[in-house]
Short mmCIF file of C-alpha atoms in Angstrom, two decimals:
data_model
loop_
_atom_site.label_atom_id
_atom_site.label_comp_id
_atom_site.label_asym_id
_atom_site.label_seq_id
_atom_site.Cartn_x
_atom_site.Cartn_y
_atom_site.Cartn_z
CA MET A 1 18.15 31.76 -16.83
CA HIS A 2 14.63 33.15 -16.77
CA VAL A 3 11.96 30.56 -15.87
CA ALA A 4 8.17 30.79 -15.92
CA GLN A 5 5.96 28.49 -13.86
CA ILE A 6 2.25 27.87 -14.25
CA GLY A 7 1.20 26.72 -10.80
CA GLU A 8 3.30 26.70 -7.63
CA LEU A 9 6.18 24.32 -8.16
CA PHE A 10 9.28 26.29 -7.25
CA SER A 11 10.32 28.52 -4.39
CA LYS A 12 10.00 32.28 -4.72
CA GLY A 13 12.76 33.76 -6.79
CA LEU A 14 13.50 30.66 -8.88
CA ALA A 15 10.64 31.16 -11.36
CA ASP A 16 8.02 33.76 -12.21
CA PRO A 17 4.45 32.61 -11.53
CA ILE A 18 2.18 33.30 -14.51
CA ARG A 19 -1.28 32.25 -15.60
CA PHE A 20 -1.48 30.25 -18.80
CA LEU A 21 -4.25 32.39 -20.28
CA SER A 22 -2.65 35.68 -19.31
CA ASP A 23 -1.24 38.07 -21.93
CA GLN A 24 2.29 37.57 -20.59
CA ASN A 25 4.88 37.44 -23.38
CA LEU A 26 6.19 33.86 -23.24
CA HIS A 27 9.31 34.73 -25.25
CA GLU A 28 10.78 36.48 -22.23
CA TYR A 29 11.50 33.09 -20.70
CA ASP A 30 14.16 30.51 -21.32
CA LEU A 31 12.09 27.70 -19.84
CA ILE A 32 8.37 27.17 -19.16
CA VAL A 33 7.25 24.62 -16.57
CA VAL A 34 3.56 23.83 -16.19
CA ASP A 35 1.74 22.20 -13.27
CA SER A 36 -0.78 20.08 -15.20
CA VAL A 37 -3.52 20.38 -12.58
CA ALA A 38 -3.10 24.15 -12.32
CA MET A 39 -3.38 24.52 -16.09
CA ALA A 40 -6.37 22.19 -16.34
CA ASN A 41 -8.17 24.11 -13.58
CA GLU A 42 -7.50 27.41 -15.34
CA VAL A 43 -8.65 26.51 -18.85
CA GLY A 44 -11.49 24.07 -18.11
CA GLU A 45 -14.33 26.56 -18.50
CA LYS A 46 -12.68 29.17 -20.75
CA SER A 47 -13.58 29.72 -24.38
CA LEU A 48 -12.03 27.59 -27.07
CA PHE A 49 -10.96 30.78 -28.84
CA ALA A 50 -8.85 31.92 -25.88
CA LEU A 51 -7.36 28.44 -25.47
CA LYS A 52 -6.38 28.12 -29.13
CA ASN A 53 -4.88 31.59 -29.24
CA ARG A 54 -2.69 30.88 -26.24
CA THR A 55 -1.73 27.47 -27.58
CA THR A 56 -0.59 29.18 -30.79
CA ASP A 57 1.62 31.41 -28.63
CA LEU A 58 3.00 28.32 -26.89
CA MET A 59 3.80 26.50 -30.16
CA ASN A 60 5.46 29.65 -31.54
CA TYR A 61 7.54 29.80 -28.37
CA ILE A 62 8.62 26.15 -28.76
CA ARG A 63 9.59 26.67 -32.41
CA GLU A 64 11.39 30.00 -32.02
CA LYS A 65 13.10 29.24 -28.68
CA ASP A 66 13.87 25.73 -29.93
CA ILE A 67 13.02 24.14 -26.59
CA PRO A 68 10.20 21.90 -25.31
CA VAL A 69 7.64 22.96 -22.72
CA ILE A 70 7.60 20.90 -19.52
CA PHE A 71 4.42 19.57 -17.91
CA ILE A 72 4.71 18.26 -14.34
CA CYS A 73 2.01 15.54 -14.21
CA SER A 74 0.68 16.41 -10.76
CA GLY A 75 -2.68 14.71 -11.21
CA TYR A 76 -5.16 12.94 -13.45
CA SER A 77 -6.63 15.92 -15.21
CA LEU A 78 -4.76 17.32 -18.17
CA PHE A 79 -5.82 14.76 -20.78
CA SER A 80 -9.36 14.46 -19.43
CA THR A 81 -10.13 18.16 -18.87
CA PHE A 82 -12.24 19.67 -21.60
CA ASN A 83 -13.85 22.94 -22.47
CA SER A 84 -17.51 22.36 -21.61
CA ARG A 85 -18.79 24.83 -24.21
CA ASN A 86 -16.88 23.31 -27.09
CA ASP A 87 -16.14 19.77 -25.88
CA SER A 88 -12.46 20.18 -26.78
CA THR A 89 -9.70 18.64 -24.70
CA ILE A 90 -6.41 20.39 -23.95
CA PRO A 91 -4.33 17.69 -25.72
CA GLU A 92 -6.43 18.06 -28.87
CA VAL A 93 -5.57 21.74 -28.95
CA LEU A 94 -1.92 21.00 -28.25
CA GLY A 95 -1.87 18.26 -30.91
CA ILE A 96 -0.97 15.41 -28.50
CA ASN A 97 -2.55 11.99 -28.86
CA ALA A 98 -2.32 10.18 -25.50
CA SER A 99 -4.60 8.51 -23.01
CA GLU A 100 -4.22 8.60 -19.22
CA GLU A 101 -5.58 6.72 -16.24
CA PRO A 102 -5.61 7.61 -12.52
CA LEU A 103 -2.67 5.80 -10.92
CA THR A 104 -0.55 6.75 -7.92
CA GLY A 105 2.66 5.37 -6.49
CA ARG A 106 6.33 5.98 -5.77
CA LYS A 107 8.10 3.00 -7.34
CA ILE A 108 9.22 4.26 -10.76
CA GLU A 109 11.02 1.90 -13.11
CA ILE A 110 13.25 4.31 -15.00
CA ASN A 111 13.69 3.85 -18.74
CA SER A 112 17.49 3.73 -18.88
CA GLY A 113 17.39 4.40 -22.61
CA SER A 114 15.61 7.74 -22.25
CA LEU A 115 17.32 11.12 -22.09
CA CYS A 116 15.58 11.68 -18.73
CA ALA A 117 17.16 8.70 -16.97
CA GLU A 118 19.98 10.63 -15.27
CA LEU A 119 17.71 13.40 -13.96
CA LEU A 120 15.17 10.89 -12.70
CA LYS A 121 17.80 8.85 -10.87
CA LYS A 122 19.22 12.00 -9.28
CA ASN A 123 15.84 13.10 -7.93
CA ILE A 124 13.98 9.81 -7.56
CA ASP A 125 13.45 10.20 -3.79
CA ASN A 126 11.48 13.39 -4.43
CA LEU A 127 9.30 12.10 -7.27
CA GLU A 128 6.13 10.04 -7.53
CA TYR A 129 3.51 9.37 -10.18
CA ARG A 130 -0.14 10.42 -10.03
CA VAL A 131 -1.17 9.39 -13.51
CA GLY A 132 -0.33 6.59 -15.93
CA PHE A 133 -0.21 6.84 -19.72
CA LYS A 134 -1.49 3.76 -21.56
CA ASN A 135 -0.38 5.13 -24.91
CA HIS A 136 1.43 8.25 -25.98
CA PRO A 137 3.73 9.61 -28.66
CA GLY A 138 7.47 9.94 -28.23
CA ILE A 139 9.60 8.14 -25.62
CA ALA A 140 8.59 6.98 -22.12
CA VAL A 141 10.69 8.32 -19.22
CA GLY A 142 9.75 5.31 -17.09
CA SER A 143 6.92 3.08 -16.02
CA ALA A 144 4.91 2.35 -12.87
CA LYS A 145 6.32 -0.68 -11.09
CA SER A 146 4.98 -3.93 -12.58
CA LYS A 147 2.46 -2.00 -14.67
CA ASN A 148 2.51 -1.59 -18.43
CA VAL A 149 1.90 2.15 -18.28
CA SER A 150 4.29 5.08 -18.56
CA VAL A 151 4.59 7.71 -15.83
CA GLY A 152 5.77 10.33 -18.32
CA PHE A 153 7.08 10.81 -21.86
CA TYR A 154 8.65 13.32 -24.17
CA THR A 155 8.52 14.46 -27.75
CA ARG A 156 10.59 17.21 -29.36
CA ASP A 157 7.89 19.72 -28.30
CA PHE A 158 6.81 18.54 -24.86
CA LEU A 159 8.18 16.80 -21.78
CA PHE A 160 5.63 15.17 -19.45
CA PHE A 161 7.48 14.62 -16.18
CA PRO A 162 6.43 12.71 -12.97
CA ALA A 163 4.98 14.69 -10.08
CA PHE A 164 6.90 16.12 -7.14
CA ARG A 165 6.24 14.32 -3.86
CA GLU A 166 3.95 16.17 -1.48
CA GLY A 167 5.93 18.55 0.68
CA TRP A 168 8.80 18.88 -1.80
CA ARG A 169 9.17 22.18 -3.60
CA VAL A 170 12.24 22.91 -5.67
CA GLU A 171 14.47 25.36 -3.79
CA ASP A 172 17.76 24.72 -5.58
CA LYS A 173 18.31 26.28 -9.00
CA SER A 174 20.50 23.32 -9.96
CA PHE A 175 17.34 21.27 -10.59
CA LEU A 176 16.09 23.89 -13.05
CA GLU A 177 19.51 24.04 -14.69
CA ASP A 178 19.44 20.24 -15.11
CA LEU A 179 15.92 20.47 -16.48
CA TYR A 180 16.97 23.14 -18.95
CA MET A 181 19.92 21.08 -20.21
CA LEU A 182 17.64 18.03 -20.54
CA CYS A 183 15.25 20.03 -22.70
CA ARG A 184 18.10 21.14 -24.91
CA ARG A 185 19.14 17.51 -25.39
CA ILE A 186 15.56 16.48 -26.15
CA ARG A 187 15.18 19.19 -28.77
CA SER A 188 18.43 18.23 -30.50
CA ASN A 189 17.69 14.51 -30.51
CA GLU A 190 16.78 13.47 -34.06
CA GLU A 191 15.62 9.98 -32.95
CA ILE A 192 12.35 11.25 -31.47
CA THR A 193 9.58 10.72 -33.99
CA THR A 194 5.85 11.26 -33.68
CA LEU A 195 3.62 9.41 -36.12
CA PRO A 196 0.09 10.48 -37.09
CA THR A 197 -2.73 8.45 -35.52
CA TRP A 198 -3.90 6.93 -38.83
CA VAL A 199 -0.67 4.92 -38.98
CA ASP A 200 -2.08 2.62 -36.26
CA GLU A 201 -4.65 1.34 -38.75
CA TYR A 202 -1.95 -0.29 -40.93
CA TYR A 203 0.28 -3.23 -40.09
CA LEU A 204 3.61 -4.46 -41.34
CA PRO A 205 4.12 -8.25 -41.71
CA GLY A 206 3.97 -9.83 -38.25
CA GLU A 207 3.04 -6.56 -36.50
CA LYS A 208 -0.65 -7.46 -36.00
CA MET A 209 0.30 -10.78 -34.41
CA GLN A 210 2.72 -9.04 -32.02
CA ARG A 211 0.15 -6.39 -31.09
CA ASP A 212 -2.44 -9.09 -30.37
CA LEU A 213 0.15 -10.98 -28.33
CA LEU A 214 0.92 -7.83 -26.34
CA THR A 215 -2.81 -7.33 -25.67
CA GLN A 216 -3.10 -10.91 -24.42
CA ILE A 217 0.00 -10.51 -22.23
CA GLU A 218 -1.40 -7.32 -20.72
CA SER A 219 -4.69 -9.12 -20.05
CA ASP A 220 -2.82 -12.01 -18.41
CA ILE A 221 -0.82 -9.56 -16.29
CA ALA A 222 -4.01 -7.84 -15.14
CA GLU A 223 -5.53 -11.21 -14.21
CA LEU A 224 -2.37 -12.27 -12.34
CA GLU A 225 -2.25 -8.93 -10.50
CA GLN A 226 -5.83 -9.47 -9.36
CA LYS A 227 -4.96 -12.99 -8.18
CA ARG A 228 -1.90 -11.60 -6.43
CA GLU A 229 -4.00 -9.08 -4.49
CA VAL A 230 -6.46 -11.80 -3.46
CA THR A 231 -3.59 -14.05 -2.33
CA LYS A 232 -1.91 -11.21 -0.44
CA SER A 233 -5.22 -10.47 1.29
CA THR A 234 -5.61 -14.13 2.26
CA LEU A 235 -2.03 -14.32 3.55
CA ALA A 236 -2.63 -11.21 5.66
CA GLU A 237 -5.32 -13.13 7.55
CA TYR A 238 -2.71 -15.61 8.79
CA LEU A 239 -0.33 -13.03 10.24
CA PRO A 240 -2.39 -12.05 13.33
CA LEU A 241 -2.58 -15.73 14.38
CA LYS A 242 1.21 -15.88 14.53
CA GLN A 243 1.03 -13.25 17.25
CA LEU A 244 -0.23 -16.09 19.42
CA TRP A 245 3.35 -17.40 19.34
CA THR A 246 5.20 -14.09 19.59
CA GLY A 247 2.99 -11.47 21.20
CA THR A 248 2.64 -10.03 24.65
CA GLY A 249 0.57 -7.29 26.25
CA ILE A 250 -2.42 -5.81 24.44
CA VAL A 251 -1.39 -7.34 21.08
CA LEU A 252 -1.60 -10.83 22.54
CA GLU A 253 -4.79 -10.07 24.44
CA ASN A 254 -6.53 -8.85 21.28
CA ILE A 255 -5.68 -11.91 19.20
CA VAL A 256 -6.66 -14.28 22.05
CA ARG A 257 -9.96 -12.43 22.35
CA ASP A 258 -10.57 -12.87 18.60
CA VAL A 259 -9.73 -16.58 18.75
CA MET A 260 -12.08 -17.17 21.68
CA LYS A 261 -14.89 -15.41 19.84
CA GLU A 262 -14.31 -17.60 16.81
CA LEU A 263 -14.40 -20.69 19.01
CA GLY A 264 -17.84 -19.66 20.26
CA PHE A 265 -17.21 -17.79 23.52
CA VAL A 266 -19.26 -14.71 24.29
CA ILE A 267 -17.03 -11.81 25.37
CA LEU A 268 -18.52 -9.75 28.19
CA GLN A 269 -17.89 -6.15 29.10
CA SER A 270 -15.07 -5.85 31.61
CA GLU A 271 -15.24 -3.58 34.62
CA PRO A 272 -12.98 -0.49 34.66
CA GLY A 273 -9.51 -1.21 36.05
CA ARG A 274 -9.52 -4.91 35.15
CA ASP A 275 -7.02 -6.30 32.62
CA ASP A 276 -8.50 -9.80 32.50
CA ILE A 277 -11.14 -10.96 30.01
CA THR A 278 -14.56 -12.04 31.15
CA MET A 279 -16.46 -14.37 28.83
CA GLU A 280 -19.15 -17.02 28.81
CA TRP A 281 -19.46 -20.54 27.44
CA LYS A 282 -23.02 -21.90 27.55
CA LYS A 283 -23.83 -19.23 30.16
CA ARG A 284 -20.91 -20.44 32.28
CA PRO A 285 -18.67 -17.51 33.29
CA VAL A 286 -14.98 -17.82 32.43
CA ILE A 287 -12.24 -15.48 33.65
CA VAL A 288 -9.18 -15.41 31.41
CA GLU A 289 -5.72 -14.11 32.31
CA ILE A 290 -3.35 -13.75 29.34
CA LYS A 291 0.42 -13.40 29.60
CA GLY A 292 3.38 -13.32 27.23
CA GLN A 293 6.49 -14.72 28.90
CA SER A 294 10.10 -14.96 27.75
CA LYS A 295 10.38 -18.14 29.86
CA SER A 296 7.85 -20.41 31.53
CA ALA A 297 4.70 -19.32 33.33
CA ALA A 298 4.99 -18.59 37.06
CA GLU A 299 2.88 -18.86 40.19
CA LYS A 300 2.42 -15.07 40.17
CA ASN A 301 0.50 -15.43 36.90
CA ALA A 302 -1.87 -17.89 38.54
CA ALA A 303 -2.14 -15.58 41.55
CA GLN A 304 -3.23 -12.73 39.28
CA LEU A 305 -5.85 -14.96 37.70
CA GLU A 306 -7.14 -15.98 41.13
CA LYS A 307 -7.47 -12.31 42.09
CA TRP A 308 -9.85 -11.74 39.18
CA VAL A 309 -11.73 -14.97 39.84
CA SER A 310 -12.27 -14.06 43.49
CA SER A 311 -13.33 -10.53 42.59
CA TYR A 312 -15.93 -11.86 40.15
CA TYR A 313 -17.25 -14.32 42.77
CA ALA A 314 -17.44 -11.62 45.41
CA SER A 315 -19.48 -9.31 43.16
CA THR A 316 -21.83 -11.93 41.61
CA GLY A 317 -21.95 -14.91 43.96
CA VAL A 318 -21.14 -17.15 40.98
CA MET A 319 -17.85 -19.02 40.84
CA PRO A 320 -16.32 -18.65 37.35
CA LYS A 321 -13.85 -20.96 35.69
CA GLY A 322 -10.30 -19.59 35.78
CA LEU A 323 -8.37 -19.96 32.52
CA LEU A 324 -4.66 -19.02 32.36
CA ILE A 325 -3.42 -18.62 28.77
CA VAL A 326 0.32 -18.01 28.46
CA ASN A 327 2.60 -17.48 25.48
CA THR A 328 5.63 -19.15 27.03
CA TYR A 329 9.18 -18.89 25.64
CA ARG A 330 7.82 -16.33 23.20
CA ASP A 331 11.27 -15.27 21.92
CA LEU A 332 12.15 -18.80 20.78
CA PRO A 333 11.15 -20.61 17.58
CA LEU A 334 8.45 -23.19 18.27
CA ILE A 335 10.81 -26.10 17.71
CA GLU A 336 13.14 -24.79 20.44
CA ARG A 337 10.43 -24.47 23.08
CA THR A 338 11.35 -27.69 24.85
CA GLY A 339 11.10 -26.49 28.45
CA SER A 340 8.08 -27.01 30.66
CA SER A 341 5.54 -24.23 30.17
CA PHE A 342 3.99 -24.71 33.58
CA PRO A 343 6.62 -25.76 36.18
CA SER A 344 5.69 -28.23 38.89
CA GLN A 345 6.03 -25.69 41.72
CA MET A 346 3.05 -23.68 40.45
CA LEU A 347 0.72 -26.63 39.87
CA PRO A 348 -0.52 -27.19 43.45
CA TYR A 349 -1.67 -23.56 43.66
CA SER A 350 -3.56 -23.76 40.35
CA GLN A 351 -5.00 -27.22 40.92
CA THR A 352 -6.33 -26.25 44.35
CA ARG A 353 -8.22 -23.36 42.72
CA GLU A 354 -9.31 -25.47 39.73
CA HIS A 355 -7.56 -23.29 37.19
CA CYS A 356 -6.98 -24.58 33.66
CA LEU A 357 -3.51 -23.85 32.23
CA ILE A 358 -2.96 -23.70 28.46
CA THR A 359 -0.34 -22.17 26.14
CA THR A 360 -1.19 -19.92 23.21
CA VAL A 361 0.38 -22.44 20.83
CA GLN A 362 -2.06 -25.09 22.08
CA LEU A 363 -4.88 -22.56 21.65
CA CYS A 364 -3.75 -21.96 18.05
CA CYS A 365 -3.78 -25.70 17.34
CA LEU A 366 -7.24 -26.00 18.87
CA LEU A 367 -8.45 -23.30 16.52
CA MET A 368 -6.89 -25.08 13.53
CA ARG A 369 -8.69 -28.26 14.55
CA PHE A 370 -11.95 -26.36 14.86
CA ARG A 371 -11.57 -24.85 11.40
CA ASN A 372 -11.10 -28.30 9.93
CA ASP A 373 -13.87 -29.92 12.00
CA PRO A 374 -16.33 -27.34 13.42
CA VAL A 375 -18.79 -29.96 14.75
CA SER A 376 -16.28 -31.20 17.32
CA ILE A 377 -15.67 -27.86 19.00
CA GLU A 378 -18.39 -28.11 21.64
CA SER A 379 -16.96 -31.24 23.23
CA GLU A 380 -13.40 -29.85 22.92
CA ILE A 381 -14.28 -26.65 24.77
CA ASP A 382 -16.21 -28.59 27.42
CA GLU A 383 -13.14 -30.73 27.98
CA LEU A 384 -10.91 -27.64 28.17
CA LEU A 385 -13.09 -25.95 30.79
CA ASN A 386 -13.38 -29.16 32.85
CA THR A 387 -9.59 -29.46 33.01
CA VAL A 388 -7.97 -28.80 36.38
CA GLY A 389 -4.26 -28.04 36.04
CA VAL A 390 -2.38 -28.36 32.78
CA TYR A 391 -4.39 -28.92 29.62
CA ASP A 392 -2.53 -31.73 27.87
CA LYS A 393 -4.11 -31.76 24.40
CA TYR A 394 -2.75 -30.08 21.23
CA SER A 395 0.83 -30.04 22.49
CA ASP A 396 1.90 -31.78 19.27
CA TRP A 397 1.85 -28.49 17.33
CA GLU A 398 3.60 -30.01 14.28
CA ARG A 399 0.32 -31.76 13.41
CA TYR A 400 -1.22 -28.36 12.74
CA ILE A 401 1.71 -26.00 12.03
CA THR A 402 4.29 -26.79 9.37
CA SER A 403 7.91 -25.71 9.71
CA ASN A 404 10.56 -25.43 7.00
CA GLN A 405 12.63 -27.95 8.95
CA SER A 406 9.88 -30.53 8.71
CA LEU A 407 9.55 -29.88 4.97
CA SER A 408 13.26 -30.34 4.24
#
């Protein structure tokens, strides 16, 4: 089988590379495969005369070889590229009435009733779409997921096929053999019909109503898709907060820092080599140590906090408030966190040094309260920073966080 390719789609030896506007005899080939972007780039500024002459060669090839020509839709260009001197689009010259829109993705819903279904399924992991067709002649090969646009189509003369994924170039001749056999089936299929454009101006009984209904459905789908994206964006804002219950290390530190900023703390620049957070509340310095623990907090966590507090005092002469924030029992669901977060043996150490001890779940509930009642936050933070030992408010997390168990 002798194959011609316009563009660079196949490995060397599988197909001869040719230019569309060259004088190469097309009839030497059993199959012609065109990269749509390569063709559009080649003919965009050429004369209409040269384009029409070559298109005549192509249509003669299709008729005499009795096989369609394949376009790999590698980008949004073929149906929008025009000859600037003559304002003529490539599809007009080819006699194809279709409209395209820029659209990219990898989830292709295959049209099981098309002749292309088997080939698409076989190679789906190596295909994607880079253009969508709102309307077209012939039969759709498939559609973009949840969108009412085709990713390719075929008539008896042409096959518009989805793009190859970046990095995939055909190296196995079996793909070309499958493509050739598909084109033979397409050409022999008598069910493929292409109607002239003026037919769209006439309606059979009930057709106009169904077309209007389809237009309304498409409009509703577009509106719902927009609402879906807004909702997904809103939901995405909740996910980082849940890291307060599950996170450790830098992930937990970052979300705690964001929460404290939202509550009104001013985050200060930390000195090199320090892994605590230095902040201010009403000009009062606060040193924060953040830990994610699989069990309860421990005295060593308080000792680490005291190290940073003492270091700050030694360098500034100002005694800061020490705040220990711990995500305790982080591997357990909230409802199973029944153990003491701050065991009694660590309390004397922290109380002597006037540390405040709070869990990240309590901090999350404090933030939820603030979002519902911003005016109360000043007194709440004052109370938090005046606490010596365990902070005992907002331990009733079910007032602020709903679980499926509480809903059932």
